[in-house]
Coordinates of C-alpha atoms and ligand atoms in Angstrom, one line a residue:
X1 CA 226.2 2.3 -40.5
X2 CA 224.6 5.2 -38.5
X3 CA 223.7 4.7 -34.9
X4 CA 220.0 4.7 -35.8
X5 CA 220.6 2.0 -38.4
X6 CA 222.5 -0.1 -35.9
X7 CA 219.6 0.1 -33.4
X8 CA 217.1 -0.9 -36.1
X9 CA 219.2 -3.7 -37.5
X10 CA 219.3 -5.4 -34.1
X11 CA 215.6 -5.4 -33.6
X12 CA 213.4 -8.5 -34.0
X13 CA 209.7 -8.1 -33.6
X14 CA 207.5 -11.2 -33.6
X15 CA 204.3 -12.6 -32.3
X16 CA 203.8 -16.1 -30.8
X17 CA 200.7 -17.8 -32.0
X18 CA 199.1 -21.0 -30.7
X19 CA 196.0 -22.7 -29.5
X20 CA 195.3 -22.1 -25.8
X21 CA 197.4 -24.5 -23.6
X22 CA 200.0 -25.4 -26.3
X23 CA 202.6 -23.5 -24.2
X24 CA 202.8 -19.9 -25.6
X25 CA 203.1 -18.4 -22.1
X26 CA 205.7 -20.9 -21.0
X27 CA 207.8 -20.4 -24.1
X28 CA 207.6 -16.6 -23.7
X29 CA 208.7 -16.9 -20.1
X30 CA 211.7 -19.0 -21.1
X31 CA 212.7 -16.4 -23.7
X32 CA 212.5 -13.7 -21.0
X33 CA 214.5 -15.9 -18.6
X34 CA 217.3 -16.2 -21.2
X35 CA 217.2 -12.5 -21.9
X36 CA 217.5 -11.9 -18.1
X37 CA 214.3 -9.8 -18.2
X38 CA 212.7 -11.9 -15.4
X39 CA 214.2 -14.1 -12.8
X40 CA 211.6 -16.7 -12.2
X41 CA 209.1 -18.4 -14.4
X42 CA 205.4 -17.6 -13.6
X43 CA 205.8 -13.9 -13.7
X44 CA 204.4 -13.1 -17.1
X45 CA 200.8 -13.7 -16.2
X46 CA 199.0 -15.5 -13.5
X47 CA 197.2 -18.6 -14.7
X48 CA 194.2 -17.8 -12.5
X49 CA 193.7 -14.6 -14.4
X50 CA 194.1 -15.9 -17.9
X51 CA 191.7 -18.8 -17.5
X52 CA 188.7 -17.6 -15.5
X53 CA 185.4 -19.1 -16.5
X54 CA 182.8 -16.5 -15.5
X55 CA 183.6 -13.1 -16.7
X56 CA 182.6 -10.7 -14.0
X57 CA 183.8 -7.2 -13.9
X58 CA 186.8 -7.7 -11.6
X59 CA 188.1 -10.4 -13.9
X60 CA 187.5 -8.3 -17.0
X61 CA 189.4 -5.5 -15.4
X62 CA 192.2 -7.7 -14.3
X63 CA 192.4 -9.4 -17.7
X64 CA 192.5 -6.1 -19.5
X65 CA 195.0 -4.7 -17.1
X66 CA 197.2 -7.6 -17.9
X67 CA 196.8 -7.3 -21.6
X68 CA 197.8 -3.7 -21.4
X69 CA 201.0 -4.4 -19.6
X70 CA 201.9 -7.4 -21.6
X71 CA 201.0 -6.0 -25.0
X72 CA 204.6 -6.2 -25.9
X73 CA 207.6 -7.6 -24.1
X74 CA 211.0 -6.1 -24.9
X75 CA 214.3 -7.5 -23.8
X76 CA 217.9 -7.8 -25.0
X77 CA 219.5 -11.1 -25.9
X78 CA 223.0 -11.7 -27.4
X79 CA 223.0 -8.2 -28.9
X80 CA 219.5 -8.4 -30.3
X81 CA 216.7 -6.2 -29.1
X82 CA 213.6 -8.5 -29.1
X83 CA 210.0 -7.4 -29.1
X84 CA 207.4 -10.1 -28.5
X85 CA 203.9 -9.0 -29.3
X86 CA 201.2 -10.6 -27.2
X87 CA 198.4 -12.3 -29.0
X88 CA 195.7 -12.8 -26.3
X89 CA 194.0 -16.1 -26.4
X90 CA 191.3 -17.8 -24.3
X91 CA 188.1 -15.9 -23.8
X92 CA 189.9 -12.6 -24.5
X93 CA 190.6 -13.8 -28.1
X94 CA 189.5 -10.8 -30.2
X95 CA 190.0 -8.9 -33.3
X96 CA 193.0 -7.3 -31.5
X97 CA 194.7 -10.7 -31.7
X98 CA 194.5 -10.6 -35.5
X99 CA 195.5 -6.9 -35.6
X100 CA 198.6 -7.5 -33.5
X101 CA 199.8 -9.9 -36.2
X102 CA 199.8 -6.9 -38.6
X103 CA 202.5 -5.3 -36.4
X104 CA 204.8 -8.4 -36.3
X105 CA 207.6 -9.1 -38.7
X106 CA 207.4 -12.8 -38.1
X107 CA 205.5 -15.4 -36.1
X108 CA 206.4 -18.3 -33.9
X109 CA 203.8 -21.0 -34.0
X110 CA 203.7 -23.2 -30.9
X111 CA 202.1 -26.6 -31.4
X112 CA 201.4 -29.2 -28.7
X113 CA 203.1 -32.4 -29.8
X114 CA 200.3 -34.6 -28.5
X115 CA 197.6 -32.7 -30.4
X116 CA 199.0 -31.2 -33.7
X117 CA 197.5 -28.2 -35.4
X118 CA 194.4 -26.9 -33.5
X119 CA 191.5 -24.6 -34.4
X120 CA 192.9 -21.3 -33.1
X121 CA 196.3 -21.8 -34.7
X122 CA 194.6 -22.2 -38.0
X123 CA 192.8 -18.8 -37.8
X124 CA 195.9 -17.0 -36.7
X125 CA 198.0 -18.7 -39.2
X126 CA 195.7 -17.5 -42.0
X127 CA 196.4 -13.9 -41.1
X128 CA 200.2 -14.6 -41.1
X129 CA 200.0 -16.2 -44.6
X130 CA 197.9 -13.3 -45.9
X131 CA 200.9 -11.0 -44.9
X132 CA 203.5 -13.5 -46.2
X133 CA 205.6 -13.2 -43.0
X134 CA 208.0 -15.9 -41.9
X135 CA 206.5 -18.6 -39.6
X136 CA 208.7 -20.7 -37.3
X137 CA 207.3 -23.8 -35.7
X138 CA 208.1 -24.9 -32.2
X139 CA 206.6 -28.4 -31.5
X140 CA 206.3 -28.3 -27.7
X141 CA 205.8 -30.8 -24.8
X142 CA 208.1 -33.5 -26.2
X143 CA 208.6 -34.6 -22.6
X144 CA 205.0 -35.9 -22.8
X145 CA 203.7 -38.7 -25.1
X146 CA 203.7 -37.2 -28.5
X147 CA 202.2 -38.0 -31.9
X148 CA 204.6 -39.4 -34.5
X149 CA 206.9 -36.6 -35.6
X150 CA 206.3 -37.3 -39.3
X151 CA 202.6 -37.2 -38.7
X152 CA 203.0 -33.8 -37.0
X153 CA 204.8 -32.4 -40.0
X154 CA 202.2 -33.9 -42.3
X155 CA 199.5 -32.3 -40.2
X156 CA 201.1 -28.8 -40.6
X157 CA 201.6 -29.2 -44.3
X158 CA 198.1 -30.5 -45.1
X159 CA 196.0 -28.5 -42.6
X160 CA 197.9 -25.2 -43.0
X161 CA 199.2 -25.6 -46.5
X162 CA 202.8 -24.6 -45.7
X163 CA 205.9 -26.7 -46.4
X164 CA 208.1 -27.6 -43.4
X165 CA 211.8 -28.1 -42.9
X166 CA 212.8 -29.7 -39.6
X167 CA 215.9 -28.1 -38.2
X168 CA 216.2 -30.7 -35.5
X169 CA 214.6 -34.1 -34.7
X170 CA 213.5 -35.6 -31.4
X171 CA 214.7 -38.9 -30.0
X172 CA 211.7 -40.6 -28.5
X173 CA 209.0 -38.7 -26.5
X174 CA 207.3 -38.8 -23.1
X175 CA 209.1 -41.1 -20.7
X176 CA 211.4 -42.2 -23.5
X177 CA 212.3 -38.7 -24.6
X178 CA 216.1 -38.8 -24.8
X179 CA 217.0 -35.6 -26.6
X180 CA 217.2 -33.7 -29.8
X181 CA 219.4 -34.2 -32.9
X182 CA 220.6 -31.0 -34.6
X183 CA 220.6 -31.6 -38.4
X184 CA 223.0 -28.9 -39.2
X185 CA 225.8 -29.9 -36.8
X186 CA 224.9 -33.6 -36.4
X187 CA 225.2 -33.0 -32.6
X188 CA 222.8 -34.5 -30.1
X189 CA 221.7 -32.7 -27.0
X190 CA 220.7 -35.1 -24.3
X191 CA 217.5 -34.3 -22.4
X192 CA 217.7 -33.8 -18.7
X193 CA 214.8 -32.9 -16.5
X194 CA 215.1 -29.8 -14.4
X195 CA 212.8 -28.0 -12.1
X196 CA 210.4 -26.2 -14.3
X197 CA 210.4 -22.9 -12.5
X198 CA 213.6 -21.0 -11.8
X199 CA 216.4 -22.9 -13.5
X200 CA 217.8 -20.8 -16.3
X201 CA 218.5 -23.6 -18.7
X202 CA 219.0 -27.3 -18.6
X203 CA 222.6 -28.5 -18.6
X204 CA 222.7 -30.0 -22.0
X205 CA 225.2 -32.6 -22.8
X206 CA 226.2 -32.7 -26.4
X207 CA 227.4 -35.8 -28.3
X208 CA 228.2 -36.3 -31.9
X209 CA 225.7 -38.7 -33.4
X210 CA 228.5 -41.1 -34.3
X211 CA 229.8 -41.1 -30.7
X212 CA 229.6 -44.7 -29.2
X213 CA 228.9 -43.1 -25.8
X214 CA 225.7 -41.6 -27.2
X215 CA 224.6 -44.9 -28.8
X216 CA 225.0 -46.7 -25.5
X217 CA 223.1 -44.0 -23.7
X218 CA 220.0 -44.1 -25.8
X219 CA 220.0 -47.9 -26.5
X220 CA 219.9 -49.7 -29.9
X221 CA 216.3 -49.3 -30.6
X222 CA 216.0 -45.5 -30.4
X223 CA 219.5 -45.1 -31.9
X224 CA 218.5 -47.1 -35.0
X225 CA 215.2 -45.4 -35.2
X226 CA 216.9 -42.0 -35.2
X227 CA 219.4 -43.0 -37.9
X228 CA 216.6 -44.3 -40.1
X229 CA 214.4 -41.2 -39.6
X230 CA 217.2 -38.8 -40.3
X231 CA 218.0 -40.6 -43.5
X232 CA 214.4 -40.4 -44.5
X233 CA 214.4 -36.7 -43.7
X234 CA 217.5 -36.0 -45.6
X235 CA 216.0 -37.7 -48.7
X236 CA 212.4 -36.5 -48.5
X237 CA 212.0 -33.2 -46.6
X238 CA 212.4 -29.8 -48.1
X239 CA 215.8 -28.2 -47.9
X240 CA 216.2 -25.0 -45.9
X241 CA 215.6 -22.2 -48.3
X242 CA 215.8 -18.8 -46.5
X243 CA 214.0 -17.0 -49.4
X244 CA 211.0 -19.3 -49.1
X245 CA 211.1 -18.9 -45.3
X246 CA 211.1 -15.1 -45.8
X247 CA 208.0 -15.3 -48.0
X248 CA 206.2 -17.5 -45.5
X249 CA 206.2 -20.5 -47.8
X250 CA 208.4 -22.8 -45.8
X251 CA 208.4 -23.1 -42.0
X252 CA 211.6 -24.2 -40.1
X253 CA 210.4 -26.7 -37.5
X254 CA 212.0 -27.2 -34.0
X255 CA 211.2 -29.8 -31.3
X256 CA 211.5 -29.1 -27.6
X257 CA 209.9 -28.8 -24.2
X258 CA 209.3 -25.3 -23.0
X259 CA 208.4 -26.3 -19.5
X260 CA 211.8 -28.1 -18.9
X261 CA 213.7 -25.4 -20.9
X262 CA 214.8 -28.0 -23.4
X263 CA 215.5 -26.9 -26.9
X264 CA 214.4 -23.4 -26.2
X265 CA 217.7 -21.7 -26.3
X266 CA 218.7 -23.6 -29.5
X267 CA 215.5 -22.5 -31.0
X268 CA 216.0 -18.9 -30.1
X269 CA 219.5 -18.8 -31.5
X270 CA 218.5 -20.2 -34.9
X271 CA 215.3 -18.1 -35.0
X272 CA 217.2 -14.9 -34.4
X273 CA 219.7 -15.7 -37.1
X274 CA 217.0 -16.6 -39.6
X275 CA 214.4 -13.9 -39.0
X276 CA 215.0 -10.4 -40.2
X277 CA 215.2 -6.9 -38.8
X278 CA 212.2 -4.6 -39.5
X279 CA 211.3 -4.8 -43.2
X280 CA 210.1 -2.0 -45.6
X281 CA 206.3 -1.5 -45.5
X282 CA 203.9 -0.6 -48.2
X283 CA 202.3 2.8 -48.2
X284 CA 200.2 4.8 -50.7
X285 CA 203.4 6.5 -51.7
X286 CA 205.4 3.4 -52.3
X287 CA 207.5 1.3 -49.9
X288 CA 208.9 3.0 -46.9
X289 CA 212.4 2.1 -45.9
X290 CA 212.7 1.4 -42.1
X291 CA 216.3 2.5 -42.0
X292 CA 215.8 6.2 -42.3
X293 CA 216.0 9.0 -39.7
X294 CA 212.3 9.9 -40.3
X295 CA 209.9 8.4 -37.8
X296 CA 206.7 6.8 -39.0
X297 CA 204.3 4.4 -37.3
X298 CA 200.8 3.0 -37.6
X299 CA 198.2 2.4 -34.9
X300 CA 197.2 -1.3 -34.5
X301 CA 195.4 -1.4 -31.2
X302 CA 193.5 1.0 -29.0
X303 CA 192.8 0.1 -25.4
X304 CA 190.3 2.0 -23.3
X305 CA 190.8 1.8 -19.6
X306 CA 187.7 0.5 -18.0
X307 CA 188.5 1.9 -14.6
X308 CA 186.3 5.0 -14.3
X309 CA 188.7 6.9 -12.1
X310 CA 191.2 7.1 -15.0
X311 CA 189.3 6.9 -18.2
X312 CA 192.2 7.1 -20.5
X313 CA 192.7 5.5 -23.9
X314 CA 196.0 4.2 -25.0
X315 CA 196.9 3.8 -28.7
X316 CA 199.5 1.3 -29.5
X317 CA 201.6 2.0 -32.5
X318 CA 204.2 0.0 -34.3
X319 CA 207.2 2.1 -35.4
X320 CA 207.9 1.3 -39.0
X321 CA 210.8 3.6 -39.8
X322 CA 213.4 5.8 -38.1
X323 CA 213.7 6.9 -34.5
X324 CA 210.9 8.2 -32.3
X325 CA 211.9 11.2 -30.3
X326 CA 209.4 12.3 -27.6
X327 CA 210.5 15.9 -27.9
X328 CA 209.7 16.2 -31.6
X329 CA 206.4 17.0 -33.2
X330 CA 204.8 14.4 -35.4
X331 CA 202.0 14.5 -38.0
X332 CA 198.7 12.6 -37.8
X333 CA 197.9 12.1 -41.5
X334 CA 194.1 11.4 -41.3
X335 CA 193.3 14.5 -39.2
X336 CA 196.1 16.6 -40.9
X337 CA 197.2 17.6 -37.4
X338 CA 200.7 18.2 -36.0
X339 CA 201.0 16.9 -32.4
X340 CA 203.4 15.7 -29.7
X341 CA 202.7 12.1 -28.6
X342 CA 202.2 12.4 -25.0
X343 CA 203.4 10.1 -22.3
X344 CA 204.9 7.6 -24.7
X345 CA 205.3 4.3 -22.8
X346 CA 207.2 1.2 -23.5
X347 CA 205.9 -1.9 -21.8
X348 CA 208.3 -4.4 -20.3
X349 CA 206.8 -7.5 -18.6
X350 CA 204.7 -6.0 -15.8
X351 CA 206.3 -2.5 -15.8
X352 CA 205.5 0.5 -17.8
X353 CA 208.2 3.1 -18.3
X354 CA 208.0 6.4 -20.0
X355 CA 210.4 6.4 -22.8
X356 CA 212.4 9.1 -24.5
X357 CA 213.3 7.3 -27.7
X358 CA 212.4 4.2 -29.6
X359 CA 213.2 2.7 -33.0
X360 CA 211.6 1.0 -36.0
X361 CA 210.4 -2.4 -34.9
X362 CA 209.4 -1.2 -31.4
X363 CA 205.9 -0.7 -30.2
X364 CA 204.9 2.3 -28.1
X365 CA 201.7 3.1 -26.2
X366 CA 200.7 6.7 -26.2
X367 CA 197.9 8.6 -24.5
X368 CA 195.0 8.9 -27.0
X369 CA 192.8 12.0 -26.7
X370 CA 190.1 10.1 -28.7
X371 CA 192.0 11.1 -31.9
X372 CA 193.4 7.9 -33.1
X373 CA 191.7 5.1 -35.0
X374 CA 193.0 1.7 -35.9
X375 CA 195.2 1.8 -39.0
X376 CA 196.1 5.5 -38.7
X377 CA 199.5 6.6 -39.9
X378 CA 201.8 9.0 -38.0
X379 CA 204.8 10.4 -39.7
X380 CA 207.0 13.5 -39.7
X381 CA 205.6 17.0 -40.5
X382 CA 206.0 17.6 -44.2
X383 CA 205.2 14.0 -45.1
X384 CA 201.7 12.6 -45.6
X385 CA 201.9 9.0 -46.8
X386 CA 199.6 6.4 -45.3
X387 CA 200.5 2.8 -44.6
X388 CA 198.3 0.1 -46.0
X389 CA 195.2 -0.2 -43.9
X390 CA 194.5 -3.0 -41.4
X391 CA 191.8 -5.3 -42.7
X392 CA 188.6 -5.8 -40.9
X393 CA 188.4 -9.4 -39.8
X394 CA 185.2 -11.5 -39.8
X395 CA 183.5 -11.6 -36.4
X396 CA 182.2 -15.1 -35.4
X397 CA 179.6 -14.2 -32.7
X398 CA 176.6 -11.9 -33.2
X399 CA 173.9 -10.5 -31.1
X400 CA 171.1 -8.0 -31.5
X401 CA 171.4 -5.0 -29.2
X402 CA 168.1 -4.1 -27.5
X403 CA 168.1 -0.8 -25.7
X404 CA 165.9 -1.0 -22.6
X405 CA 165.4 2.8 -22.1
X406 CA 164.4 4.4 -25.4
X407 CA 165.0 7.9 -23.9
X408 CA 168.7 7.3 -24.0
X409 CA 169.0 6.7 -27.7
X410 CA 171.7 9.4 -28.1
X411 CA 174.0 8.0 -25.3
X412 CA 173.4 4.5 -26.6
X413 CA 174.5 5.5 -30.2
X414 CA 177.5 7.4 -28.8
X415 CA 178.5 4.4 -26.7
X416 CA 178.3 1.8 -29.4
X417 CA 180.0 4.0 -32.0
X418 CA 182.9 4.9 -29.7
X419 CA 183.4 1.3 -28.6
X420 CA 183.3 0.2 -32.2
X421 CA 185.9 2.8 -33.1
X422 CA 188.3 1.3 -30.6
X423 CA 187.9 -1.9 -32.5
X424 CA 186.5 -4.0 -29.7
X425 CA 183.2 -4.8 -31.6
X426 CA 181.9 -4.3 -35.2
X427 CA 178.4 -2.9 -35.8
X428 CA 175.9 -3.8 -38.4
X429 CA 172.4 -2.8 -39.2
X430 CA 169.5 -4.8 -40.6
X431 CA 169.4 -4.6 -44.4
X432 CA 165.8 -3.4 -44.5
X433 CA 165.1 -2.0 -41.0
X434 CA 168.4 0.0 -40.9
X435 CA 169.4 1.4 -37.6
X436 CA 166.3 0.3 -35.8
X437 CA 167.9 -3.1 -35.5
X438 CA 171.6 -2.9 -34.5
X439 CA 173.7 -6.0 -34.4
X440 CA 177.1 -6.3 -32.8
X441 CA 179.7 -8.8 -34.0
X442 CA 182.7 -10.0 -32.1
X443 CA 185.6 -12.4 -32.5
X444 CA 185.6 -13.6 -28.9
X445 CA 182.5 -13.6 -26.7
X446 CA 184.2 -11.8 -23.8
X447 CA 183.8 -8.7 -25.9
X448 CA 180.0 -8.9 -25.4
X449 CA 180.4 -8.8 -21.6
X450 CA 182.8 -5.8 -22.0
X451 CA 180.3 -4.1 -24.3
X452 CA 177.3 -4.5 -21.9
X453 CA 179.4 -3.5 -18.9
X454 CA 180.7 -0.4 -20.6
X455 CA 177.3 0.7 -22.0
X456 CA 175.8 0.5 -18.6
X457 CA 178.7 2.0 -16.6
X458 CA 180.2 4.6 -18.9
X459 CA 177.1 5.6 -20.9
X460 CA 174.3 4.8 -18.5
X461 CA 172.4 2.6 -21.0
X462 CA 170.8 -0.6 -20.0
X463 CA 170.9 -3.1 -22.9
X464 CA 169.8 -6.6 -23.5
X465 CA 172.0 -8.7 -25.8
X466 CA 170.0 -11.3 -27.9
X467 CA 172.3 -13.9 -29.2
X468 CA 171.9 -14.6 -32.9
X469 CA 172.5 -18.1 -34.3
X470 CA 175.0 -17.1 -37.0
X471 CA 178.8 -17.8 -36.9
X472 CA 180.0 -16.7 -40.3
X473 CA 179.9 -13.3 -41.9
X474 CA 180.9 -12.4 -45.4
X475 CA 181.3 -9.1 -47.2
X476 CA 179.7 -9.0 -50.7
X477 CA 182.6 -8.0 -52.9
X478 CA 180.5 -5.9 -55.3
X479 CA 179.0 -3.3 -52.9
X480 CA 176.4 -2.3 -55.5
X481 CA 174.7 -5.8 -55.2
X482 CA 171.0 -5.6 -54.2
X483 CA 170.8 -8.4 -51.6
X484 CA 167.0 -8.7 -52.2
X485 CA 167.8 -9.9 -55.7
X486 CA 169.9 -12.9 -54.4
X487 CA 168.4 -16.4 -54.4
X488 CA 168.2 -19.1 -51.7
X489 CA 168.7 -16.7 -48.7
X490 CA 166.0 -18.3 -46.5
X491 CA 168.4 -19.1 -43.6
X492 CA 170.7 -16.2 -44.2
X493 CA 170.5 -12.7 -42.6
X494 CA 171.0 -9.7 -44.7
X495 CA 172.8 -6.8 -43.1
X496 CA 174.8 -3.6 -43.9
X497 CA 177.8 -2.2 -42.0
X498 CA 177.7 1.4 -40.8
X499 CA 179.0 2.6 -44.2
X500 CA 176.1 0.8 -45.9
X501 CA 178.2 -2.0 -47.4
X502 CA 176.2 -5.2 -47.9
X503 CA 177.0 -8.4 -45.9
X504 CA 175.5 -11.8 -45.3
X505 CA 175.3 -13.8 -42.0
X506 CA 175.4 -17.6 -42.3
X507 CA 174.9 -20.5 -39.9
X508 CA 177.6 -22.7 -41.5
X509 CA 180.0 -23.0 -44.4
X510 CA 177.7 -25.4 -46.2
X511 CA 175.1 -22.7 -46.6
X512 CA 177.7 -20.2 -47.8
X513 CA 178.6 -22.7 -50.6
X514 CA 174.9 -23.3 -51.4
X515 CA 174.3 -19.6 -51.8
X516 CA 177.4 -19.2 -53.9
X517 CA 176.2 -22.1 -56.1
X518 CA 172.8 -20.5 -56.6
X519 CA 174.0 -17.0 -57.4
X520 CA 176.3 -16.9 -60.3
X521 CA 178.9 -14.2 -60.2
X522 CA 178.4 -13.5 -56.5
X523 CA 181.8 -13.1 -54.7
X524 CA 182.1 -13.1 -50.9
X525 CA 185.1 -12.0 -48.8
X526 CA 186.2 -13.1 -45.3
X527 CA 188.4 -10.0 -44.7
X528 CA 187.6 -6.5 -45.8
X529 CA 190.6 -4.4 -46.8
X530 CA 190.3 -0.9 -45.5
Ligands
G4P601 P1 199.3 -21.1 -23.4 O1 199.9 -19.8 -23.0 O2 199.6 -21.5 -24.8 O3 197.8 -21.2 -23.1 O4 199.9 -22.3 -22.5 P2 200.8 -22.3 -21.2 O5 202.2 -21.9 -21.5 O6 200.0 -21.6 -20.2 O7 200.8 -23.9 -20.9 C1 199.7 -24.7 -20.7 C2 200.0 -25.8 -19.8 O8 201.0 -26.7 -20.5 C3 200.6 -25.4 -18.5 O9 200.2 -26.4 -17.5 C4 202.1 -25.6 -18.7 O10 202.8 -25.8 -17.6 C5 202.1 -26.8 -19.6 N1 203.3 -26.9 -20.5 C6 203.8 -25.9 -21.3 N2 204.9 -26.4 -21.9 C7 205.1 -27.6 -21.5 C8 206.1 -28.7 -21.8 O11 207.0 -28.5 -22.6 N3 205.9 -29.9 -21.3 C9 204.8 -30.1 -20.4 N4 204.8 -31.3 -19.9 N5 203.9 -29.2 -20.1 C10 204.0 -28.0 -20.6 P3 199.0 -26.1 -16.5 O12 199.0 -27.3 -15.6 O13 197.8 -25.8 -17.3 O14 199.4 -24.8 -15.8 P4 200.5 -24.7 -14.6 O15 199.7 -25.0 -13.4 O16 201.6 -25.6 -14.9 O17 200.9 -23.3 -14.7

């Protein structure tokens, strides 16, 4: 194996998905603690910053600053090189969150044991299944009163439509949480509370499940319950099938408590064994093998700096093959230009460092001279393949943009077009009125504040944003459809995207179904493949 292959082989690139408050940040911090990348918990991001209620400028800037520095966290653990991709949640939830999943090779889904599957997890999960990437489940907060473990599995299977395979099983929960039984080794790790912050890991005492000392420690009731439940699992649950895991059809499930470090290291060890190094990716010239010398990457996120004193843009790219060498020229396929990627940065926790080399699986941020667009491929001069495009995801909030000073039409159009190119918003125009009624669509409402602020401050355009009552948008599959010929569109808004493709805006899913029922042959899409 060449030295490049060795470097690629040890890489694991994944995203952590969850509903806000399920414990994504806490789990990420614990991973970093194990990897020795940070010394104390609480350093990944300040809670005050990630949960502000009113989005004023300072907060937006802080929040965006944080999402730049924590876009990817890289650290070494047990010989592996781990890249955790950040999927912003809370108010900053945006299309970027979906796009980041396009750069991951697998996903860790964190679920709050007292709540089960929640709304935001469902949305992110859908993107993972669309890509058929492996999904590992960590059921968190077992130190609190939890829902019945079988119910939780059932919830994952019915709501998300994926089979589950518990790798370990909890003994009690909340005040009666005693530990975790590992199904492969039949060993039990006893739960011990530790200070949530600095301690590296809880001292875990292991017993064999047949050990009488274990039985007397947990008491007859919990012991008998465990034996019964494990028998039930052995008989009824899916067996671990790594091929199904690899295709995203079966999710290995782990129980634990991120806050108290319990079950985290065990999870990490199993996860790293079961997940794979960077996989081949599809391009218009066939599948590209990651294990080659030739560098290739695609852009999945563009971040404009809102601070006027340094108005730079950073393009984040996921390396898909080979080794990146900062001294070598690369080729930007869409513009047919050779270039050097300037100031390539790797981002580790709060620090940025300029890097000289990186490998398939890694993410680098490069200075963007307004050249890159989301989905662009970069490869070596002499090659010209393009990776499969990143889909456009359906926004969920819409508003009409009313320009308050009509003299500034040019700046206004420049502003909205540039901001849309970065992928922060999507633009639509009224089906009949065209560009005289412009509508912006976003995945998370914070993007509206960002849009208004940037139009005013960077482009000098005062705007009023008029909220529209729609929450669902669908692309009409047959782009030649005349929307005026469709029936029962009374409560539906007809729009076009900037390329002229027809779309419909709906208030709820019931109306979507009603329109489909009344228009034979009409096909609507939630993602638009680019
Ligand atoms: P998120 O990134 O998914 O939004 O969740 P985050 O890790 O910020 O966790 C949300 C809250 O849940 C935090 O409490 C965190 O301490 C707590 N938490 C995370 N994992 C566990 C766990 O295993 N057990 C228990 N009991 N709590 C857990 P907070 O009060 O909102 O914030 P903080 O003041 O503790 O930072």
